[in-house]
Coordinates of C-alpha atoms in Angstrom, one line a residue:
M1463 CA 86.6 77.7 105.0
Y1464 CA 85.7 76.8 101.2
A1465 CA 85.9 73.2 99.8
A1466 CA 84.8 70.8 96.8
T1467 CA 84.9 67.7 95.5
V1468 CA 86.4 66.1 92.6
G1469 CA 85.9 62.7 91.9
A1470 CA 85.3 60.9 95.2
R1471 CA 87.3 62.7 97.1
R1472 CA 86.5 66.7 99.3
Y1473 CA 89.5 69.1 99.6
V1474 CA 88.9 71.6 102.2
F1475 CA 91.2 75.2 102.3
A1476 CA 91.4 76.7 105.7
D1477 CA 90.5 81.0 104.7
L1478 CA 90.4 82.9 101.4
K1479 CA 94.0 83.3 100.6
T1480 CA 94.4 79.5 100.8
L1481 CA 92.0 79.3 98.2
L1482 CA 93.7 81.3 95.7
A1483 CA 96.9 80.6 96.1
R1484 CA 95.8 76.6 95.8
A1485 CA 94.2 78.1 92.7
T1486 CA 96.6 79.2 91.0
P1487 CA 98.1 78.1 87.9
P1488 CA 102.1 76.2 88.6
R1489 CA 104.6 78.8 89.5
S1490 CA 108.1 78.3 91.0
G1491 CA 107.0 81.5 93.0
D1492 CA 104.8 80.2 94.8
A1493 CA 106.3 76.4 95.2
L1494 CA 108.8 78.8 96.9
A1495 CA 107.0 80.4 99.2
G1496 CA 105.0 76.0 99.6
L1497 CA 101.7 77.7 98.1
I1498 CA 100.9 75.5 95.6
A1499 CA 98.3 72.7 95.1
D1500 CA 99.8 69.7 96.4
S1501 CA 98.7 68.5 93.3
G1502 CA 96.9 69.0 89.7
E1503 CA 93.5 67.5 91.2
E1504 CA 93.7 69.6 94.3
R1505 CA 94.3 72.5 92.0
I1506 CA 91.2 72.1 90.0
A1507 CA 89.0 71.3 92.6
A1508 CA 90.2 74.9 94.2
Q1509 CA 89.5 76.5 91.2
F1510 CA 86.0 75.2 91.3
A1511 CA 85.4 76.3 94.7
L1512 CA 87.1 79.4 93.8
A1513 CA 84.8 79.7 90.6
D1514 CA 81.1 79.1 92.6
L1515 CA 82.6 82.1 95.0
P1516 CA 80.5 85.3 96.3
L1517 CA 82.1 88.7 94.1
T1518 CA 80.6 89.6 98.3
T1519 CA 83.1 87.7 99.9
F1520 CA 86.2 89.9 98.7
L1521 CA 84.6 92.7 101.0
N1522 CA 84.4 90.4 103.7
E1523 CA 87.6 88.8 104.0
T1524 CA 91.1 90.0 103.8
V1525 CA 93.8 88.1 102.3
V1526 CA 96.0 90.3 104.5
P1527 CA 95.1 92.2 107.1
Y1528 CA 92.9 95.0 107.4
E1529 CA 94.8 96.5 110.9
Q1530 CA 97.7 95.6 109.6
D1531 CA 98.2 96.6 105.7
E1532 CA 97.8 100.1 104.4
V1533 CA 97.4 99.1 100.5
T1534 CA 94.2 96.8 102.5
R1535 CA 92.8 99.4 103.7
L1536 CA 93.1 101.3 100.2
I1537 CA 91.3 98.9 98.8
I1538 CA 88.3 98.8 100.7
D1539 CA 88.0 102.0 101.6
S1540 CA 88.4 103.2 97.9
H1541 CA 86.1 100.5 97.2
D1542 CA 82.8 101.9 94.9
A1543 CA 80.1 100.4 95.9
R1544 CA 77.7 101.5 93.2
A1545 CA 79.8 100.7 90.9
F1546 CA 79.9 97.2 91.6
A1547 CA 76.1 97.5 91.9
P1548 CA 75.6 95.6 88.5
V1549 CA 77.6 92.5 89.4
A1550 CA 77.6 92.3 93.3
H1551 CA 75.0 89.3 93.4
L1552 CA 78.0 87.1 90.9
T1553 CA 80.2 84.9 91.8
V1554 CA 83.7 84.8 90.3
G1555 CA 81.9 82.5 87.8
G1556 CA 79.9 84.5 86.7
L1557 CA 82.5 87.5 86.3
R1558 CA 84.2 85.9 84.4
D1559 CA 80.9 84.4 82.0
Y1560 CA 80.0 88.4 82.0
L1561 CA 83.5 89.5 81.3
L1562 CA 83.2 87.6 78.2
A1563 CA 79.7 88.6 76.8
D1564 CA 79.5 91.0 74.2
T1565 CA 77.8 93.2 76.8
A1566 CA 80.5 94.2 78.4
D1567 CA 82.1 96.3 75.5
A1568 CA 84.7 99.2 77.3
P1569 CA 82.2 101.6 78.4
V1570 CA 80.5 98.8 80.5
L1571 CA 84.1 98.3 82.0
T1572 CA 85.3 101.3 82.4
A1573 CA 82.3 102.3 84.9
L1574 CA 82.9 98.7 86.7
A1575 CA 86.5 99.1 87.3
P1576 CA 86.8 101.3 90.3
G1577 CA 83.6 98.4 91.6
L1578 CA 86.3 96.0 91.6
T1579 CA 88.6 94.7 93.6
P1580 CA 92.6 93.2 93.0
E1581 CA 91.3 90.0 94.4
M1582 CA 88.3 89.5 92.3
A1583 CA 90.6 90.4 90.1
A1584 CA 93.1 88.0 90.9
A1585 CA 90.3 85.5 91.0
V1586 CA 88.9 85.7 87.6
A1587 CA 92.6 85.8 86.2
K1588 CA 93.4 81.9 87.9
I1589 CA 90.1 80.4 86.8
S1590 CA 90.8 81.9 82.7
R1591 CA 92.6 80.3 80.5
L1592 CA 95.2 82.7 78.0
Q1593 CA 92.2 83.0 75.5
D1594 CA 89.7 84.3 77.6
L1595 CA 92.3 87.1 79.4
M1596 CA 93.0 87.8 76.1
V1597 CA 89.6 88.4 75.0
M1598 CA 88.9 89.8 78.0
A1599 CA 91.7 92.5 78.0
A1600 CA 91.3 93.3 74.3
K1601 CA 87.8 95.0 75.4
C1602 CA 89.0 97.3 78.4
S1603 CA 90.5 101.3 76.9
V1604 CA 92.4 102.7 78.9
V1605 CA 93.5 106.1 77.7
T1606 CA 96.5 108.2 79.5
S1607 CA 97.4 111.9 78.2
F1608 CA 100.6 114.3 79.0
R1609 CA 102.3 115.7 75.6
N1610 CA 100.7 112.5 73.5
T1611 CA 97.7 110.2 74.5
I1612 CA 98.3 106.9 75.2
G1613 CA 96.1 104.2 74.6
L1614 CA 93.8 104.1 72.2
P1615 CA 92.5 101.1 70.1
G1616 CA 94.4 100.1 67.0
R1617 CA 97.4 101.7 69.1
L1618 CA 100.3 100.2 70.5
S1619 CA 102.8 102.0 71.9
V1620 CA 107.0 101.7 72.9
R1621 CA 108.5 103.3 75.6
L1622 CA 112.7 104.1 75.1
Q1623 CA 115.0 102.5 76.7
P1624 CA 118.8 104.1 76.1
N1625 CA 120.5 102.5 79.3
H1626 CA 124.2 102.3 79.6
P1627 CA 126.3 100.9 82.1
T1628 CA 128.3 103.8 83.1
D1629 CA 125.6 106.7 82.0
D1630 CA 128.1 107.4 78.7
A1631 CA 125.9 110.8 77.5
R1632 CA 126.9 109.2 74.4
G1633 CA 126.3 106.2 74.1
I1634 CA 122.3 107.0 75.3
A1635 CA 122.4 109.6 72.1
A1636 CA 123.3 106.8 70.1
S1637 CA 120.2 104.6 71.1
I1638 CA 117.8 107.2 71.5
L1639 CA 118.6 108.0 68.0
D1640 CA 118.3 104.2 66.9
G1641 CA 115.0 104.5 69.0
L1642 CA 113.3 107.3 67.2
L1643 CA 114.3 106.2 63.6
L1644 CA 112.7 103.0 64.5
G1645 CA 109.3 105.2 65.6
A1646 CA 110.0 104.3 69.4
G1647 CA 109.6 106.4 72.8
D1648 CA 105.9 107.7 72.7
A1649 CA 105.3 106.2 75.5
V1650 CA 107.9 107.7 77.2
I1651 CA 111.9 108.1 76.7
G1652 CA 112.6 106.4 79.7
I1653 CA 116.7 106.2 81.3
N1654 CA 117.4 103.3 84.5
P1655 CA 120.5 105.3 85.9
A1656 CA 123.2 103.4 86.8
T1657 CA 123.7 104.7 89.9
D1658 CA 120.8 107.4 92.2
S1659 CA 122.7 109.7 92.9
P1660 CA 121.0 113.7 92.6
E1661 CA 123.5 115.0 90.3
R1662 CA 123.8 111.4 88.3
T1663 CA 119.4 111.9 87.9
H1664 CA 120.2 115.6 87.6
A1665 CA 122.0 115.5 84.1
L1666 CA 120.6 112.7 82.9
L1667 CA 117.4 114.4 82.6
S1668 CA 118.8 117.8 81.7
M1669 CA 120.5 115.4 78.7
L1670 CA 116.6 114.1 78.0
D1671 CA 114.7 117.5 77.9
G1672 CA 116.9 119.1 76.2
I1673 CA 117.0 115.9 73.2
R1674 CA 113.2 116.6 73.1
A1675 CA 113.0 120.1 72.9
R1676 CA 115.4 120.2 70.5
L1677 CA 113.5 117.6 68.1
D1678 CA 110.1 118.5 69.2
I1679 CA 109.8 115.3 69.6
P1680 CA 105.6 115.1 71.6
T1681 CA 106.5 112.2 74.2
Q1682 CA 107.7 112.7 77.2
T1683 CA 110.4 111.8 79.4
C1684 CA 112.0 110.6 82.9
V1685 CA 114.8 108.9 85.2
L1686 CA 113.5 106.3 86.8
A1687 CA 115.5 106.8 89.6
H1688 CA 114.1 106.8 93.7
V1689 CA 111.0 108.4 94.1
T1690 CA 112.3 110.3 96.6
T1691 CA 115.6 111.3 94.7
T1692 CA 113.2 112.6 92.1
L1693 CA 111.0 114.4 94.7
D1694 CA 114.5 116.7 95.6
L1695 CA 115.4 117.4 92.2
I1696 CA 111.7 118.5 91.3
G1697 CA 112.5 121.2 94.3
Q1698 CA 115.7 122.0 92.7
G1699 CA 114.2 123.0 89.7
S1700 CA 115.3 119.8 87.2
P1701 CA 113.2 119.3 84.1
V1702 CA 111.3 116.0 85.7
D1703 CA 108.1 115.1 83.4
L1704 CA 107.5 112.1 85.3
T1705 CA 107.9 111.0 88.4
F1706 CA 109.0 106.7 88.9
Q1707 CA 108.3 104.3 91.7
S1708 CA 108.5 100.3 91.6
I1709 CA 105.5 99.0 93.7
A1710 CA 104.2 96.5 95.5
G1711 CA 100.8 94.3 96.6
T1712 CA 101.9 94.8 100.4
Q1713 CA 103.1 97.7 102.8
A1714 CA 105.7 96.1 103.7
A1715 CA 107.1 95.2 100.4
N1716 CA 106.6 99.0 100.0
K1717 CA 108.9 99.7 102.7
S1718 CA 112.0 97.3 101.4
F1719 CA 111.6 99.5 98.3
G1720 CA 111.9 102.7 100.8
I1721 CA 108.1 103.7 100.4
D1722 CA 104.7 104.4 101.9
L1723 CA 101.4 106.0 100.4
A1724 CA 102.1 109.3 102.0
L1725 CA 105.4 109.6 100.4
L1726 CA 103.8 108.9 96.4
T1727 CA 101.3 111.6 97.4
E1728 CA 103.6 113.8 98.0
A1729 CA 105.3 113.0 94.8
H1730 CA 102.2 113.4 92.8
E1731 CA 101.6 116.2 94.3
A1732 CA 104.6 117.9 93.3
T1733 CA 104.8 116.0 90.0
L1734 CA 101.3 117.9 89.1
S1735 CA 102.3 121.0 90.6
L1736 CA 105.4 121.7 87.5
R1737 CA 102.4 121.2 85.4
R1738 CA 104.9 120.7 82.6
G1739 CA 102.1 118.1 80.2
T1740 CA 100.5 119.7 77.5
I1741 CA 97.6 118.0 76.6
G1742 CA 96.6 115.9 80.5
D1743 CA 98.4 115.7 83.6
N1744 CA 98.7 111.9 84.1
V1745 CA 102.6 112.2 85.2
I1746 CA 103.0 109.0 87.3
Y1747 CA 105.6 105.7 85.7
F1748 CA 104.5 102.8 87.9
E1749 CA 106.5 99.5 87.3
T1750 CA 105.9 95.7 88.9
G1751 CA 106.2 92.6 89.0
Q1752 CA 105.5 88.8 90.5
G1753 CA 107.5 88.0 93.2
S1754 CA 108.7 91.2 95.0
A1755 CA 106.6 90.8 97.8
L1756 CA 108.4 87.2 98.3
S1757 CA 111.8 88.3 96.9
A1758 CA 111.0 91.0 100.0
N1759 CA 109.4 88.3 102.7
A1760 CA 106.3 90.8 102.4
H1761 CA 104.2 87.9 100.7
H1762 CA 101.9 87.1 103.8
G1763 CA 101.4 84.3 103.1
V1764 CA 99.1 85.3 99.5
D1765 CA 100.6 83.9 96.3
Q1766 CA 102.4 86.2 94.0
Q1767 CA 99.5 86.8 91.0
T1768 CA 96.7 87.6 93.6
L1769 CA 99.7 90.3 95.2
E1770 CA 100.7 91.7 92.2
A1771 CA 96.9 92.6 91.4
R1772 CA 96.9 94.3 94.9
A1773 CA 99.6 96.5 93.7
Y1774 CA 97.3 97.8 90.9
A1775 CA 95.2 99.3 93.4
V1776 CA 98.8 101.5 94.7
A1777 CA 99.0 102.0 91.6
R1778 CA 95.3 103.2 90.5
K1779 CA 95.3 105.6 93.3
F1780 CA 98.2 108.4 91.6
R1781 CA 96.0 107.8 88.3
P1782 CA 99.1 106.8 86.4
L1783 CA 100.6 107.7 82.4
L1784 CA 102.1 104.2 82.8
V1785 CA 102.2 101.2 84.8
N1786 CA 104.8 98.6 83.7
S1787 CA 104.5 94.8 84.4
V1788 CA 109.1 93.8 83.8
V1789 CA 107.2 90.4 83.8
G1790 CA 110.1 88.1 83.3
F1791 CA 112.8 90.7 85.6
I1792 CA 112.7 89.0 88.5
G1793 CA 114.4 85.8 87.5
P1794 CA 113.7 81.9 87.3
E1795 CA 112.8 81.7 91.4
Y1796 CA 109.5 83.2 90.2
L1797 CA 108.8 82.5 87.0
Y1798 CA 110.3 79.2 86.0
D1799 CA 110.2 79.5 82.2
G1800 CA 108.9 80.4 79.2
K1801 CA 105.2 78.5 79.6
Q1802 CA 105.4 80.7 83.5
I1803 CA 106.4 84.4 81.8
T1804 CA 104.3 84.1 79.5
R1805 CA 100.9 83.6 81.4
A1806 CA 101.9 85.9 84.1
G1807 CA 102.8 88.8 81.7
L1808 CA 98.6 87.8 79.7
E1809 CA 97.4 87.9 83.6
D1810 CA 99.1 91.1 84.7
H1811 CA 97.6 92.5 81.5
F1812 CA 94.2 91.7 82.3
C1813 CA 94.0 92.2 86.0
G1814 CA 95.2 96.0 85.4
K1815 CA 93.5 96.8 82.0
L1816 CA 90.0 95.4 84.3
L1817 CA 91.1 97.5 87.3
G1818 CA 91.4 100.8 84.8
L1819 CA 95.1 101.2 84.5
P1820 CA 97.1 102.0 81.6
M1821 CA 98.7 98.8 81.6
G1822 CA 102.0 97.5 78.8
V1823 CA 104.4 94.8 80.4
D1824 CA 108.0 95.2 80.0
V1825 CA 108.2 91.2 77.9
C1826 CA 111.1 89.9 79.6
Y1827 CA 113.4 87.1 80.9
T1828 CA 117.0 87.0 82.2
N1829 CA 119.7 85.4 81.2
H1830 CA 119.4 82.2 84.0
A1831 CA 115.4 81.5 83.2
E1832 CA 114.9 78.6 80.5
A1833 CA 113.6 80.8 78.7
D1834 CA 115.3 82.4 74.8
Q1835 CA 114.2 85.2 72.3
D1836 CA 111.1 82.4 70.8
D1837 CA 109.2 82.6 74.1
A1838 CA 109.3 86.6 74.4
D1839 CA 107.9 87.0 70.5
A1840 CA 105.0 84.8 71.2
L1841 CA 104.1 86.5 74.4
L1842 CA 104.9 89.7 72.6
T1843 CA 102.3 89.1 69.9
L1844 CA 99.5 87.8 72.2
L1845 CA 99.7 91.0 74.4
T1846 CA 99.3 93.2 71.2
A1847 CA 96.1 91.6 70.0
A1848 CA 94.9 91.8 73.1
G1849 CA 95.5 95.7 73.2
V1850 CA 98.6 96.0 75.6
N1851 CA 99.2 100.3 76.0
F1852 CA 102.9 100.0 75.3
V1853 CA 105.9 97.7 75.2
M1854 CA 110.0 98.1 75.5
G1855 CA 112.4 98.8 72.6
V1856 CA 115.9 98.2 73.8
P1857 CA 118.7 98.4 71.6
G1858 CA 118.7 94.6 70.1
A1859 CA 116.6 93.5 72.9
D1860 CA 119.3 93.1 75.3
D1861 CA 119.8 95.5 78.0
V1862 CA 123.7 95.9 78.4
M1863 CA 122.9 97.6 82.1
L1864 CA 120.5 95.6 83.7
G1865 CA 121.4 92.5 82.3
Y1866 CA 118.6 91.2 81.2
Q1867 CA 116.8 89.9 77.6
S1868 CA 114.0 92.5 76.4
T1869 CA 112.0 93.9 73.5
S1870 CA 114.0 95.7 70.8
F1871 CA 113.0 98.7 68.6
H1872 CA 112.8 96.0 65.0
D1873 CA 110.1 94.0 67.6
A1874 CA 107.8 96.8 68.2
L1875 CA 107.5 97.5 64.8
A1876 CA 107.0 94.1 63.8
M1877 CA 104.1 94.1 66.1
R1878 CA 102.5 97.1 64.9
D1879 CA 103.3 96.0 61.1
L1880 CA 101.7 92.8 61.5
L1881 CA 98.6 93.7 63.5
H1882 CA 97.8 96.5 62.1
R1883 CA 99.0 99.1 65.3
K1884 CA 100.1 102.9 65.0
P1885 CA 101.3 104.9 67.5
A1886 CA 100.4 107.6 69.9
P1887 CA 98.2 109.9 67.0
E1888 CA 100.8 112.9 68.3
F1889 CA 104.1 110.8 67.8
E1890 CA 103.1 109.3 64.4
S1891 CA 102.1 113.1 63.2
W1892 CA 105.9 114.4 64.4
L1893 CA 107.3 110.9 62.6
S1894 CA 104.9 111.8 59.4
R1895 CA 106.7 115.7 59.7
Q1896 CA 110.3 113.8 60.1
G1897 CA 110.3 111.8 57.0
L1898 CA 110.0 108.6 59.3
M1899 CA 107.4 106.8 57.2
D1900 CA 107.0 105.5 53.6
K1901 CA 103.7 105.8 51.3
A1902 CA 101.9 103.4 53.1
D1903 CA 102.3 105.0 56.7
R1904 CA 103.9 102.1 57.7
I1905 CA 107.2 103.2 59.9
R1906 CA 110.9 103.0 58.0
P1907 CA 114.0 105.1 58.1
G1908 CA 115.3 106.9 55.3
V1909 CA 118.0 110.1 55.1
L1910 CA 118.6 111.1 58.7
P1911 CA 117.1 114.3 59.3
P1912 CA 119.8 117.0 59.4
H1913 CA 118.4 117.9 62.6
F1914 CA 118.5 114.5 63.7
K1915 CA 122.4 114.6 63.8
A1916 CA 123.0 116.9 66.4
L1917 CA 122.1 113.9 68.6
L1918 CA 125.1 111.8 67.1
P1919 CA 128.5 111.4 69.2
A1920 CA 131.3 114.3 68.5
G1921 CA 133.3 112.7 65.7
R1922 CA 130.2 110.9 63.7
A1923 CA 128.2 112.1 61.0

């Protein structure tokens, strides 16, 4: 039991998960689940109590029972006591102060990451302003590699997302050409297939690999099929660079996705065995998003931001190349408006980076959310300033297959110009060789390189 007094009133919170939920800034998903504080005063009381909570509490009390949940067992059993030692004496508020101090630089935070549990990271986020989340995240450096190097300081990578409602090869190729000319694609060229059939997935994988090889692009490709589909295709010899899967923060939520830790382990080992990376062996691409456990009725009475952080425990077990919080994709039932989406995006980025993950964010919203492109512009700018590893590049910012709004190739290019970010170094060199950078080293499409014309649909010049 936890308690705090605000004014003349004393507030009592029955257990750790209740305290975390009541301390969370308001969002529609937690309201839907009946977890939010009844008033702003109760929320402040919960934040006071949470700030004074010793970090060791999270090692002794779990929000989802150890015996019932393999994600909880992973968190507890993989905790690194030696890495935790420098902050073991601190409270949640003390950890926030530690992270904001000048002494907490990138090497210190890299060493600390294995000693922090997701719930510790989530707790710090709940008592932090947006500015705090940005400052703390910007100190974290998480670098991964496959055919290029992602996450270096001063860099911003872009997933080129050329989705098509019928997986039409000509439409996909046109989108890839558009993205490459505007400097997108260094994080990954990744397609969400319209269907999850093995035949369609193999055809798309082969197409992407052919384009990459023909243009000698130092990047990686991915078709975001279910992990079981990709695993079967690996056995059949399909050209798989990265294995993709959506993940969540509880065993039950992952079961709703048709996965568990054993299956992810099998897929990770199978993808590694292909040895397709040229400079690194980070071979997994994960996507997450606040609200997924609640939508599966698998949240165990835990707030959605804490559960999102727990998904990062699953992710870091497999050393992924990319982790992407698709922050506004599930809809206003979970993040109602631009304000809630902005907060969630910065929380996810901070928690993931603090826990040692290569975080990207899909700055997005559905058409029935109380959000618009101005909200997306603001969050994209804040995330870039906070050091996000990668963002999305979608033609016109409108994904015509998934039916949601994201960020465009031009949006990412604007961030690189405005905040002086460059692509991955190997990809930047490739862009320069293609004549796609000007004398000021800015990405500026000029004359179409002759060999790029092979990507154009038949009959086009």
